[in-house]
Short mmCIF file of C-alpha atoms and ligand atoms in Angstrom, two decimals:
data_model
loop_
_atom_site.label_atom_id
_atom_site.label_comp_id
_atom_site.label_asym_id
_atom_site.label_seq_id
_atom_site.Cartn_x
_atom_site.Cartn_y
_atom_site.Cartn_z
CA UNK S 1 0.00 0.00 0.00
CA UNK S 2 1.43 3.42 -0.90
CA UNK S 3 0.92 6.60 1.02
CA UNK S 4 -1.11 9.43 -0.55
CA UNK S 5 0.78 12.23 -2.19
CA UNK S 6 -0.63 15.49 -0.93
CA UNK S 7 0.17 18.81 -2.57
CA UNK S 8 -0.03 21.81 -0.23
CA UNK S 9 -0.12 25.28 -1.66
CA UNK S 10 0.40 28.58 0.14
CA UNK S 11 1.59 32.12 -0.66
CA UNK S 12 4.69 31.47 1.48
CA UNK S 13 5.66 29.96 4.75
CA UNK S 14 2.38 30.33 6.67
CA UNK S 15 0.77 27.26 5.11
CA UNK S 16 3.21 25.21 7.12
CA UNK S 17 0.75 25.55 10.01
CA UNK S 18 -1.70 23.53 7.85
CA UNK S 19 1.04 21.08 6.86
CA UNK S 20 2.01 20.67 10.53
CA UNK S 21 -1.58 19.96 11.53
CA UNK S 22 -1.97 17.41 8.69
CA UNK S 23 1.35 15.69 9.28
CA UNK S 24 0.40 15.19 12.94
CA UNK S 25 -2.78 13.34 11.93
CA UNK S 26 -1.96 11.69 8.61
CA UNK S 27 1.08 9.89 7.21
CA UNK S 28 1.57 10.96 3.61
CA UNK S 29 4.10 12.20 1.12
CA UNK S 30 3.73 15.96 1.43
CA UNK S 31 4.76 18.29 -1.43
CA UNK S 32 4.65 21.87 -0.22
CA UNK S 33 4.71 24.85 -2.58
CA UNK S 34 5.31 28.30 -1.08
CA UNK S 35 5.08 31.24 -3.46
CA UNK S 36 7.55 33.22 -1.35
CA UNK S 37 8.62 35.51 -4.20
CA UNK S 38 5.13 36.88 -4.66
CA UNK S 39 3.71 37.00 -1.11
CA UNK S 40 1.78 38.54 0.47
CA UNK S 41 -1.37 37.49 -1.28
CA UNK S 42 -3.45 39.23 1.37
CA UNK S 43 -3.23 42.60 -0.36
CA UNK S 44 -3.62 41.37 -3.96
CA UNK S 45 -6.63 41.21 -6.33
CA UNK S 46 -8.64 38.06 -6.89
CA UNK S 47 -7.48 37.92 -10.54
CA UNK S 48 -3.83 38.00 -9.55
CA UNK S 49 -4.17 35.47 -6.75
CA UNK S 50 -6.12 33.08 -9.07
CA UNK S 51 -3.37 33.33 -11.73
CA UNK S 52 -0.60 32.63 -9.24
CA UNK S 53 -2.54 29.79 -7.56
CA UNK S 54 -3.29 28.08 -10.90
CA UNK S 55 0.41 28.24 -11.84
CA UNK S 56 1.31 26.57 -8.55
CA UNK S 57 -1.45 23.98 -9.04
CA UNK S 58 -0.01 23.00 -12.46
CA UNK S 59 3.46 22.76 -10.96
CA UNK S 60 2.35 20.50 -8.10
CA UNK S 61 0.30 18.29 -10.44
CA UNK S 62 3.44 17.75 -12.49
CA UNK S 63 5.07 16.31 -9.41
CA UNK S 64 2.20 13.84 -9.22
CA UNK S 65 -0.25 14.45 -6.38
CA UNK S 66 -3.49 12.70 -5.35
CA UNK S 67 -5.01 15.68 -3.59
CA UNK S 68 -4.33 19.42 -3.42
CA UNK S 69 -4.78 21.41 -0.21
CA UNK S 70 -5.01 25.18 -0.57
CA UNK S 71 -3.56 26.12 2.79
CA UNK S 72 -3.68 29.85 2.09
CA UNK S 73 -6.88 31.44 3.37
CA UNK S 74 -6.61 34.29 0.92
CA UNK S 75 -6.16 32.03 -2.10
CA UNK S 76 -9.07 29.87 -0.93
CA UNK S 77 -11.29 32.87 -0.29
CA UNK S 78 -10.50 34.59 -3.60
CA UNK S 79 -9.88 31.74 -6.06
CA UNK S 80 -11.07 28.29 -4.91
CA UNK S 81 -13.58 27.83 -7.80
CA UNK S 82 -10.98 28.81 -10.41
CA UNK S 83 -8.35 26.51 -8.80
CA UNK S 84 -10.86 23.62 -8.73
CA UNK S 85 -11.78 24.18 -12.36
CA UNK S 86 -8.09 24.12 -13.39
CA UNK S 87 -7.05 21.14 -11.23
CA UNK S 88 -7.18 17.49 -12.21
CA UNK S 89 -7.21 16.24 -8.62
CA UNK S 90 -9.60 16.95 -5.78
CA UNK S 91 -8.94 20.31 -4.11
CA UNK S 92 -9.57 21.17 -0.46
CA UNK S 93 -9.58 24.79 0.73
CA UNK S 94 -9.42 26.05 4.29
CA UNK S 95 -12.55 28.21 4.49
CA UNK S 96 -15.27 25.57 4.58
CA UNK S 97 -13.53 23.37 7.17
CA UNK S 98 -12.99 26.44 9.39
CA UNK S 99 -16.61 27.54 9.07
CA UNK S 100 -17.95 24.04 9.71
CA UNK S 101 -15.84 23.74 12.88
CA UNK S 102 -16.96 27.19 14.08
CA UNK S 103 -20.61 26.06 13.61
CA UNK S 104 -19.92 22.94 15.58
CA UNK S 105 -18.57 24.78 18.61
CA UNK S 106 -20.68 27.96 18.65
CA UNK S 107 -23.59 27.95 21.10
CA UNK S 108 -24.85 31.41 20.09
CA UNK S 109 -24.45 31.03 16.33
CA UNK S 110 -22.20 34.10 16.18
CA UNK S 111 -18.48 34.41 15.40
CA UNK S 112 -15.65 36.85 14.88
CA UNK S 113 -13.38 36.07 11.91
CA UNK S 114 -9.88 37.53 11.75
CA UNK S 115 -8.01 37.42 8.44
CA UNK S 116 -6.08 39.38 5.83
CA UNK S 117 -7.65 42.36 4.10
CA UNK S 118 -8.32 40.37 0.88
CA UNK S 119 -9.95 37.51 2.71
CA UNK S 120 -12.20 39.91 4.63
CA UNK S 121 -13.12 41.86 1.44
CA UNK S 122 -14.12 38.66 -0.30
CA UNK S 123 -16.59 37.78 2.52
CA UNK S 124 -15.91 34.13 1.87
CA UNK S 125 -16.01 33.34 5.61
CA UNK S 126 -19.15 35.41 6.18
CA UNK S 127 -20.91 33.53 3.41
CA UNK S 128 -19.67 30.13 4.52
CA UNK S 129 -20.65 30.80 8.14
CA UNK S 130 -24.05 32.03 7.00
CA UNK S 131 -24.58 28.70 5.19
CA UNK S 132 -23.96 27.04 8.61
CA UNK S 133 -26.43 29.41 10.30
CA UNK S 134 -23.87 31.74 11.96
CA UNK S 135 -23.73 35.48 11.90
CA UNK S 136 -20.24 36.96 11.84
CA UNK S 137 -18.03 39.99 11.98
CA UNK S 138 -14.96 39.84 9.75
CA UNK S 139 -11.96 41.90 10.91
CA UNK S 140 -8.83 42.50 8.82
CA UNK S 141 -5.66 42.28 10.90
CA UNK S 142 -2.94 43.15 8.35
CA UNK S 143 -0.20 43.70 10.89
CA UNK S 144 -0.26 40.14 12.21
CA UNK S 145 1.46 38.54 9.18
CA UNK S 146 4.61 40.71 9.31
CA UNK S 147 4.74 40.51 13.08
CA UNK S 148 4.67 36.69 13.03
CA UNK S 149 7.23 36.55 10.22
CA UNK S 150 9.43 38.85 12.32
CA UNK S 151 9.22 36.22 15.05
CA UNK S 152 7.35 38.54 17.44
CA UNK S 153 5.12 35.73 18.67
CA UNK S 154 5.19 36.61 22.36
CA UNK S 155 6.02 40.27 22.10
CA UNK S 156 4.46 43.33 23.76
CA UNK S 157 3.96 45.05 20.42
CA UNK S 158 2.03 42.08 19.01
CA UNK S 159 -0.04 41.92 22.20
CA UNK S 160 -0.88 45.64 21.97
CA UNK S 161 -1.83 45.31 18.29
CA UNK S 162 -3.97 42.25 19.10
CA UNK S 163 -5.76 44.13 21.87
CA UNK S 164 -6.64 46.95 19.48
CA UNK S 165 -7.83 44.64 16.65
CA UNK S 166 -9.87 42.42 18.93
CA UNK S 167 -11.27 45.40 20.86
CA UNK S 168 -12.50 46.91 17.60
CA UNK S 169 -13.86 43.53 16.41
CA UNK S 170 -15.69 42.84 19.66
CA UNK S 171 -17.37 46.25 19.61
CA UNK S 172 -18.89 45.54 16.18
CA UNK S 173 -19.48 41.80 16.52
CA UNK S 174 -22.94 40.23 16.57
CA UNK S 175 -24.40 39.77 20.10
CA UNK S 176 -23.07 36.77 21.92
CA UNK S 177 -20.23 36.01 19.47
CA UNK S 178 -18.56 33.07 21.18
CA UNK S 179 -16.11 31.84 18.49
CA UNK S 180 -12.95 33.45 17.13
CA UNK S 181 -11.97 31.99 13.76
CA UNK S 182 -8.27 32.25 12.94
CA UNK S 183 -8.69 32.68 9.15
CA UNK S 184 -5.07 33.22 8.18
CA UNK S 185 -2.17 30.74 8.02
CA UNK S 186 -0.01 32.81 10.39
CA UNK S 187 -2.48 33.24 13.23
CA UNK S 188 -2.16 29.82 14.89
CA UNK S 189 1.35 30.85 16.01
CA UNK S 190 -0.14 33.69 18.07
CA UNK S 191 -3.10 31.60 19.33
CA UNK S 192 -1.71 31.45 22.91
CA UNK S 193 -1.43 35.24 22.95
CA UNK S 194 -4.91 35.70 21.49
CA UNK S 195 -6.22 33.18 24.09
CA UNK S 196 -5.14 35.53 26.86
CA UNK S 197 -6.92 38.49 25.29
CA UNK S 198 -10.34 37.10 24.38
CA UNK S 199 -12.86 36.08 27.03
CA UNK S 200 -12.43 32.59 28.46
CA UNK S 201 -15.84 31.62 27.17
CA UNK S 202 -14.79 32.29 23.56
CA UNK S 203 -13.68 29.25 21.58
CA UNK S 204 -10.76 29.63 19.18
CA UNK S 205 -11.15 27.79 15.90
CA UNK S 206 -8.06 27.24 13.80
CA UNK S 207 -8.68 26.69 10.07
CA UNK S 208 -5.43 24.69 9.86
CA UNK S 209 -6.60 22.16 12.40
CA UNK S 210 -10.09 21.93 10.89
CA UNK S 211 -8.69 21.40 7.40
CA UNK S 212 -6.31 18.66 8.60
CA UNK S 213 -9.33 16.76 9.96
CA UNK S 214 -11.22 17.03 6.65
CA UNK S 215 -8.18 15.82 4.70
CA UNK S 216 -7.63 12.91 7.03
CA UNK S 217 -11.29 11.90 6.65
CA UNK S 218 -11.08 12.13 2.86
CA UNK S 219 -7.97 9.89 2.76
CA UNK S 220 -9.35 7.38 5.24
CA UNK S 221 -12.69 7.17 3.43
CA UNK S 222 -10.88 7.05 0.13
CA UNK S 223 -12.85 9.95 -1.19
CA UNK S 224 -10.08 11.21 -3.43
CA UNK S 225 -12.07 11.08 -6.60
CA UNK S 226 -12.37 14.22 -8.64
CA UNK S 227 -15.84 15.64 -7.79
CA UNK S 228 -16.78 15.83 -11.46
CA UNK S 229 -15.53 12.35 -12.32
CA UNK S 230 -16.53 9.00 -10.99
CA UNK S 231 -13.11 7.30 -11.14
CA UNK S 232 -10.02 8.01 -9.11
CA UNK S 233 -7.80 9.95 -11.43
CA UNK S 234 -4.23 10.76 -12.38
CA UNK S 235 -1.28 8.63 -11.29
CA UNK S 236 -3.25 7.29 -8.39
CA UNK S 237 -5.45 5.11 -10.59
CA UNK S 238 -2.24 3.40 -11.84
CA UNK S 239 -0.80 2.85 -8.38
CA UNK S 240 -1.73 0.49 -5.51
CA UNK S 241 -4.47 1.76 -3.13
CA UNK S 242 -3.43 4.46 -0.79
CA UNK S 243 -3.37 3.94 2.92
CA UNK S 244 -4.13 6.38 5.69
CA UNK S 245 -2.61 4.23 8.43
CA UNK S 246 0.28 2.74 6.47
CA UNK S 247 3.53 2.08 8.27
CA UNK S 248 5.47 3.71 5.39
CA UNK S 249 7.39 6.79 6.40
CA UNK S 250 5.93 10.18 5.53
CA UNK S 251 8.19 12.44 3.47
CA UNK S 252 8.33 16.16 2.97
CA UNK S 253 9.48 18.12 -0.11
CA UNK S 254 9.39 21.88 -0.27
CA UNK S 255 9.33 24.10 -3.35
CA UNK S 256 9.67 27.90 -3.02
CA UNK S 257 9.86 30.74 -5.51
CA UNK S 258 12.28 32.90 -3.49
CA UNK S 259 15.36 32.23 -1.35
CA UNK S 260 15.55 28.71 0.03
CA UNK S 261 17.66 29.88 3.00
CA UNK S 262 15.09 32.37 4.20
CA UNK S 263 12.35 29.73 3.83
CA UNK S 264 14.41 27.23 5.83
CA UNK S 265 14.88 29.75 8.67
CA UNK S 266 11.21 30.71 8.89
CA UNK S 267 9.98 27.18 8.28
CA UNK S 268 11.74 25.81 11.35
CA UNK S 269 9.70 28.27 13.43
CA UNK S 270 6.39 27.43 11.74
CA UNK S 271 6.89 23.67 11.56
CA UNK S 272 8.76 23.25 14.84
CA UNK S 273 11.35 21.06 13.18
CA UNK S 274 14.37 21.41 10.94
CA UNK S 275 13.46 21.75 7.27
CA UNK S 276 15.59 20.35 4.45
CA UNK S 277 14.67 19.27 0.97
CA UNK S 278 13.88 22.78 -0.20
CA UNK S 279 14.14 23.51 -3.92
CA UNK S 280 13.96 26.82 -5.66
CA UNK S 281 11.37 26.92 -8.42
CA UNK S 282 10.78 29.46 -11.13
CA UNK S 283 7.30 28.87 -12.42
CA UNK S 284 8.25 30.18 -15.81
CA UNK S 285 11.37 27.98 -16.09
CA UNK S 286 10.71 24.95 -13.86
CA UNK S 287 13.10 23.79 -11.15
CA UNK S 288 16.43 25.61 -11.33
CA UNK S 289 18.49 23.42 -9.02
N1 LIG G 301 -1.27 32.82 3.56
C1 LIG G 301 -2.06 34.06 3.71
C2 LIG G 301 -3.42 33.66 4.32
O1 LIG G 301 -3.63 32.66 4.92
C3 LIG G 301 -1.31 35.06 4.63
C4 LIG G 301 -0.06 35.60 4.01
C5 LIG G 301 -0.30 36.38 2.77
O2 LIG G 301 -0.97 37.46 2.81
O3 LIG G 301 0.13 35.97 1.70
O4 LIG G 301 -4.36 34.49 4.17
#
C-alpha cells in the first residue's frame, strides 16, 4: 500500500501551520509549494491570486499528487472555484472546514473572523458561516502577518496590536459572538497570545486544524475522486491503493519561488522542526536546481 501524495499550496511559509496539523494526523508524502517571491497574497486582487494559484497547481500536479490542499486562506477565499476548475485532482480549501468547525462549537451562532484584508473583502468566511447558520463579523488584521514573520510571537507590540484589533472587532461583533476564527495561516502561531486576550468563554477555531481533519477523513474514506468524475484519477489510478494508516514513512518536499535559505529559517519556526529538501522553483522555467 502506498501513502497518498498530498500537494499543499500557500503564498509562502504560513501554510506550514496547515502542513504541521496534517502531518500530525496523517502519514503521507507531502509536497509543499510556497510562493515566497510573490507574497503577500493578502493585499492582492482576486485575478492576480487566481493566476498565481493556478500556476502553482499546475506545478504540483506535474510532481504527481493525489490531492491538493489550498492552505492559504486568501487564495481559498479569492480563487477556490478557479483552482478547482483548473485542477485534475480533488482540491480542499481552508474556508469551509474552518466555518464548519465554528458552527460545531458555537452555542450562540455568532462568530468573529480575523483574516487578511483580501480574505475579509471577499466575505468568503461570512458567506460560509451564514450557510452554517452563523452570523459573523470579519476583521482584517494586516499587521499580524509581518509581526509573526518577524518572530514577534510573544512580544508586547504584538499583544498591543492584538488588543486593538480584537477590541474593535468585539465592539462591532454580533451579540453573543462566542467563536474566534483564525482565518489566516499565520495566526495559529499567536493563538496562545490571543487566548489571553479574548474572554475565556470564547472558543478559538483554527482553520489549519479543521482542514487537517477534513483531509484525514477524505484519505481514510478514500474519497479522493475528482468531484466531477466518478473514477479516481491521475497517477493514483495506476498505483496501488493508498493507505491512511500505512507504516510507510511520511516524506516532505518543499518548493519555493524565493530564497531557500530564508524559507528554511522561517519554516523551522512554523513547523517546529528542521526543514531540508527545499528547492527553488521558477514557475516560468521549472526547477532551477
Ligand atoms: N497565507 C495568507 C493567508 O492565509 C497570509 C499571508 C499572505 O498574505 O500571503 O491568508
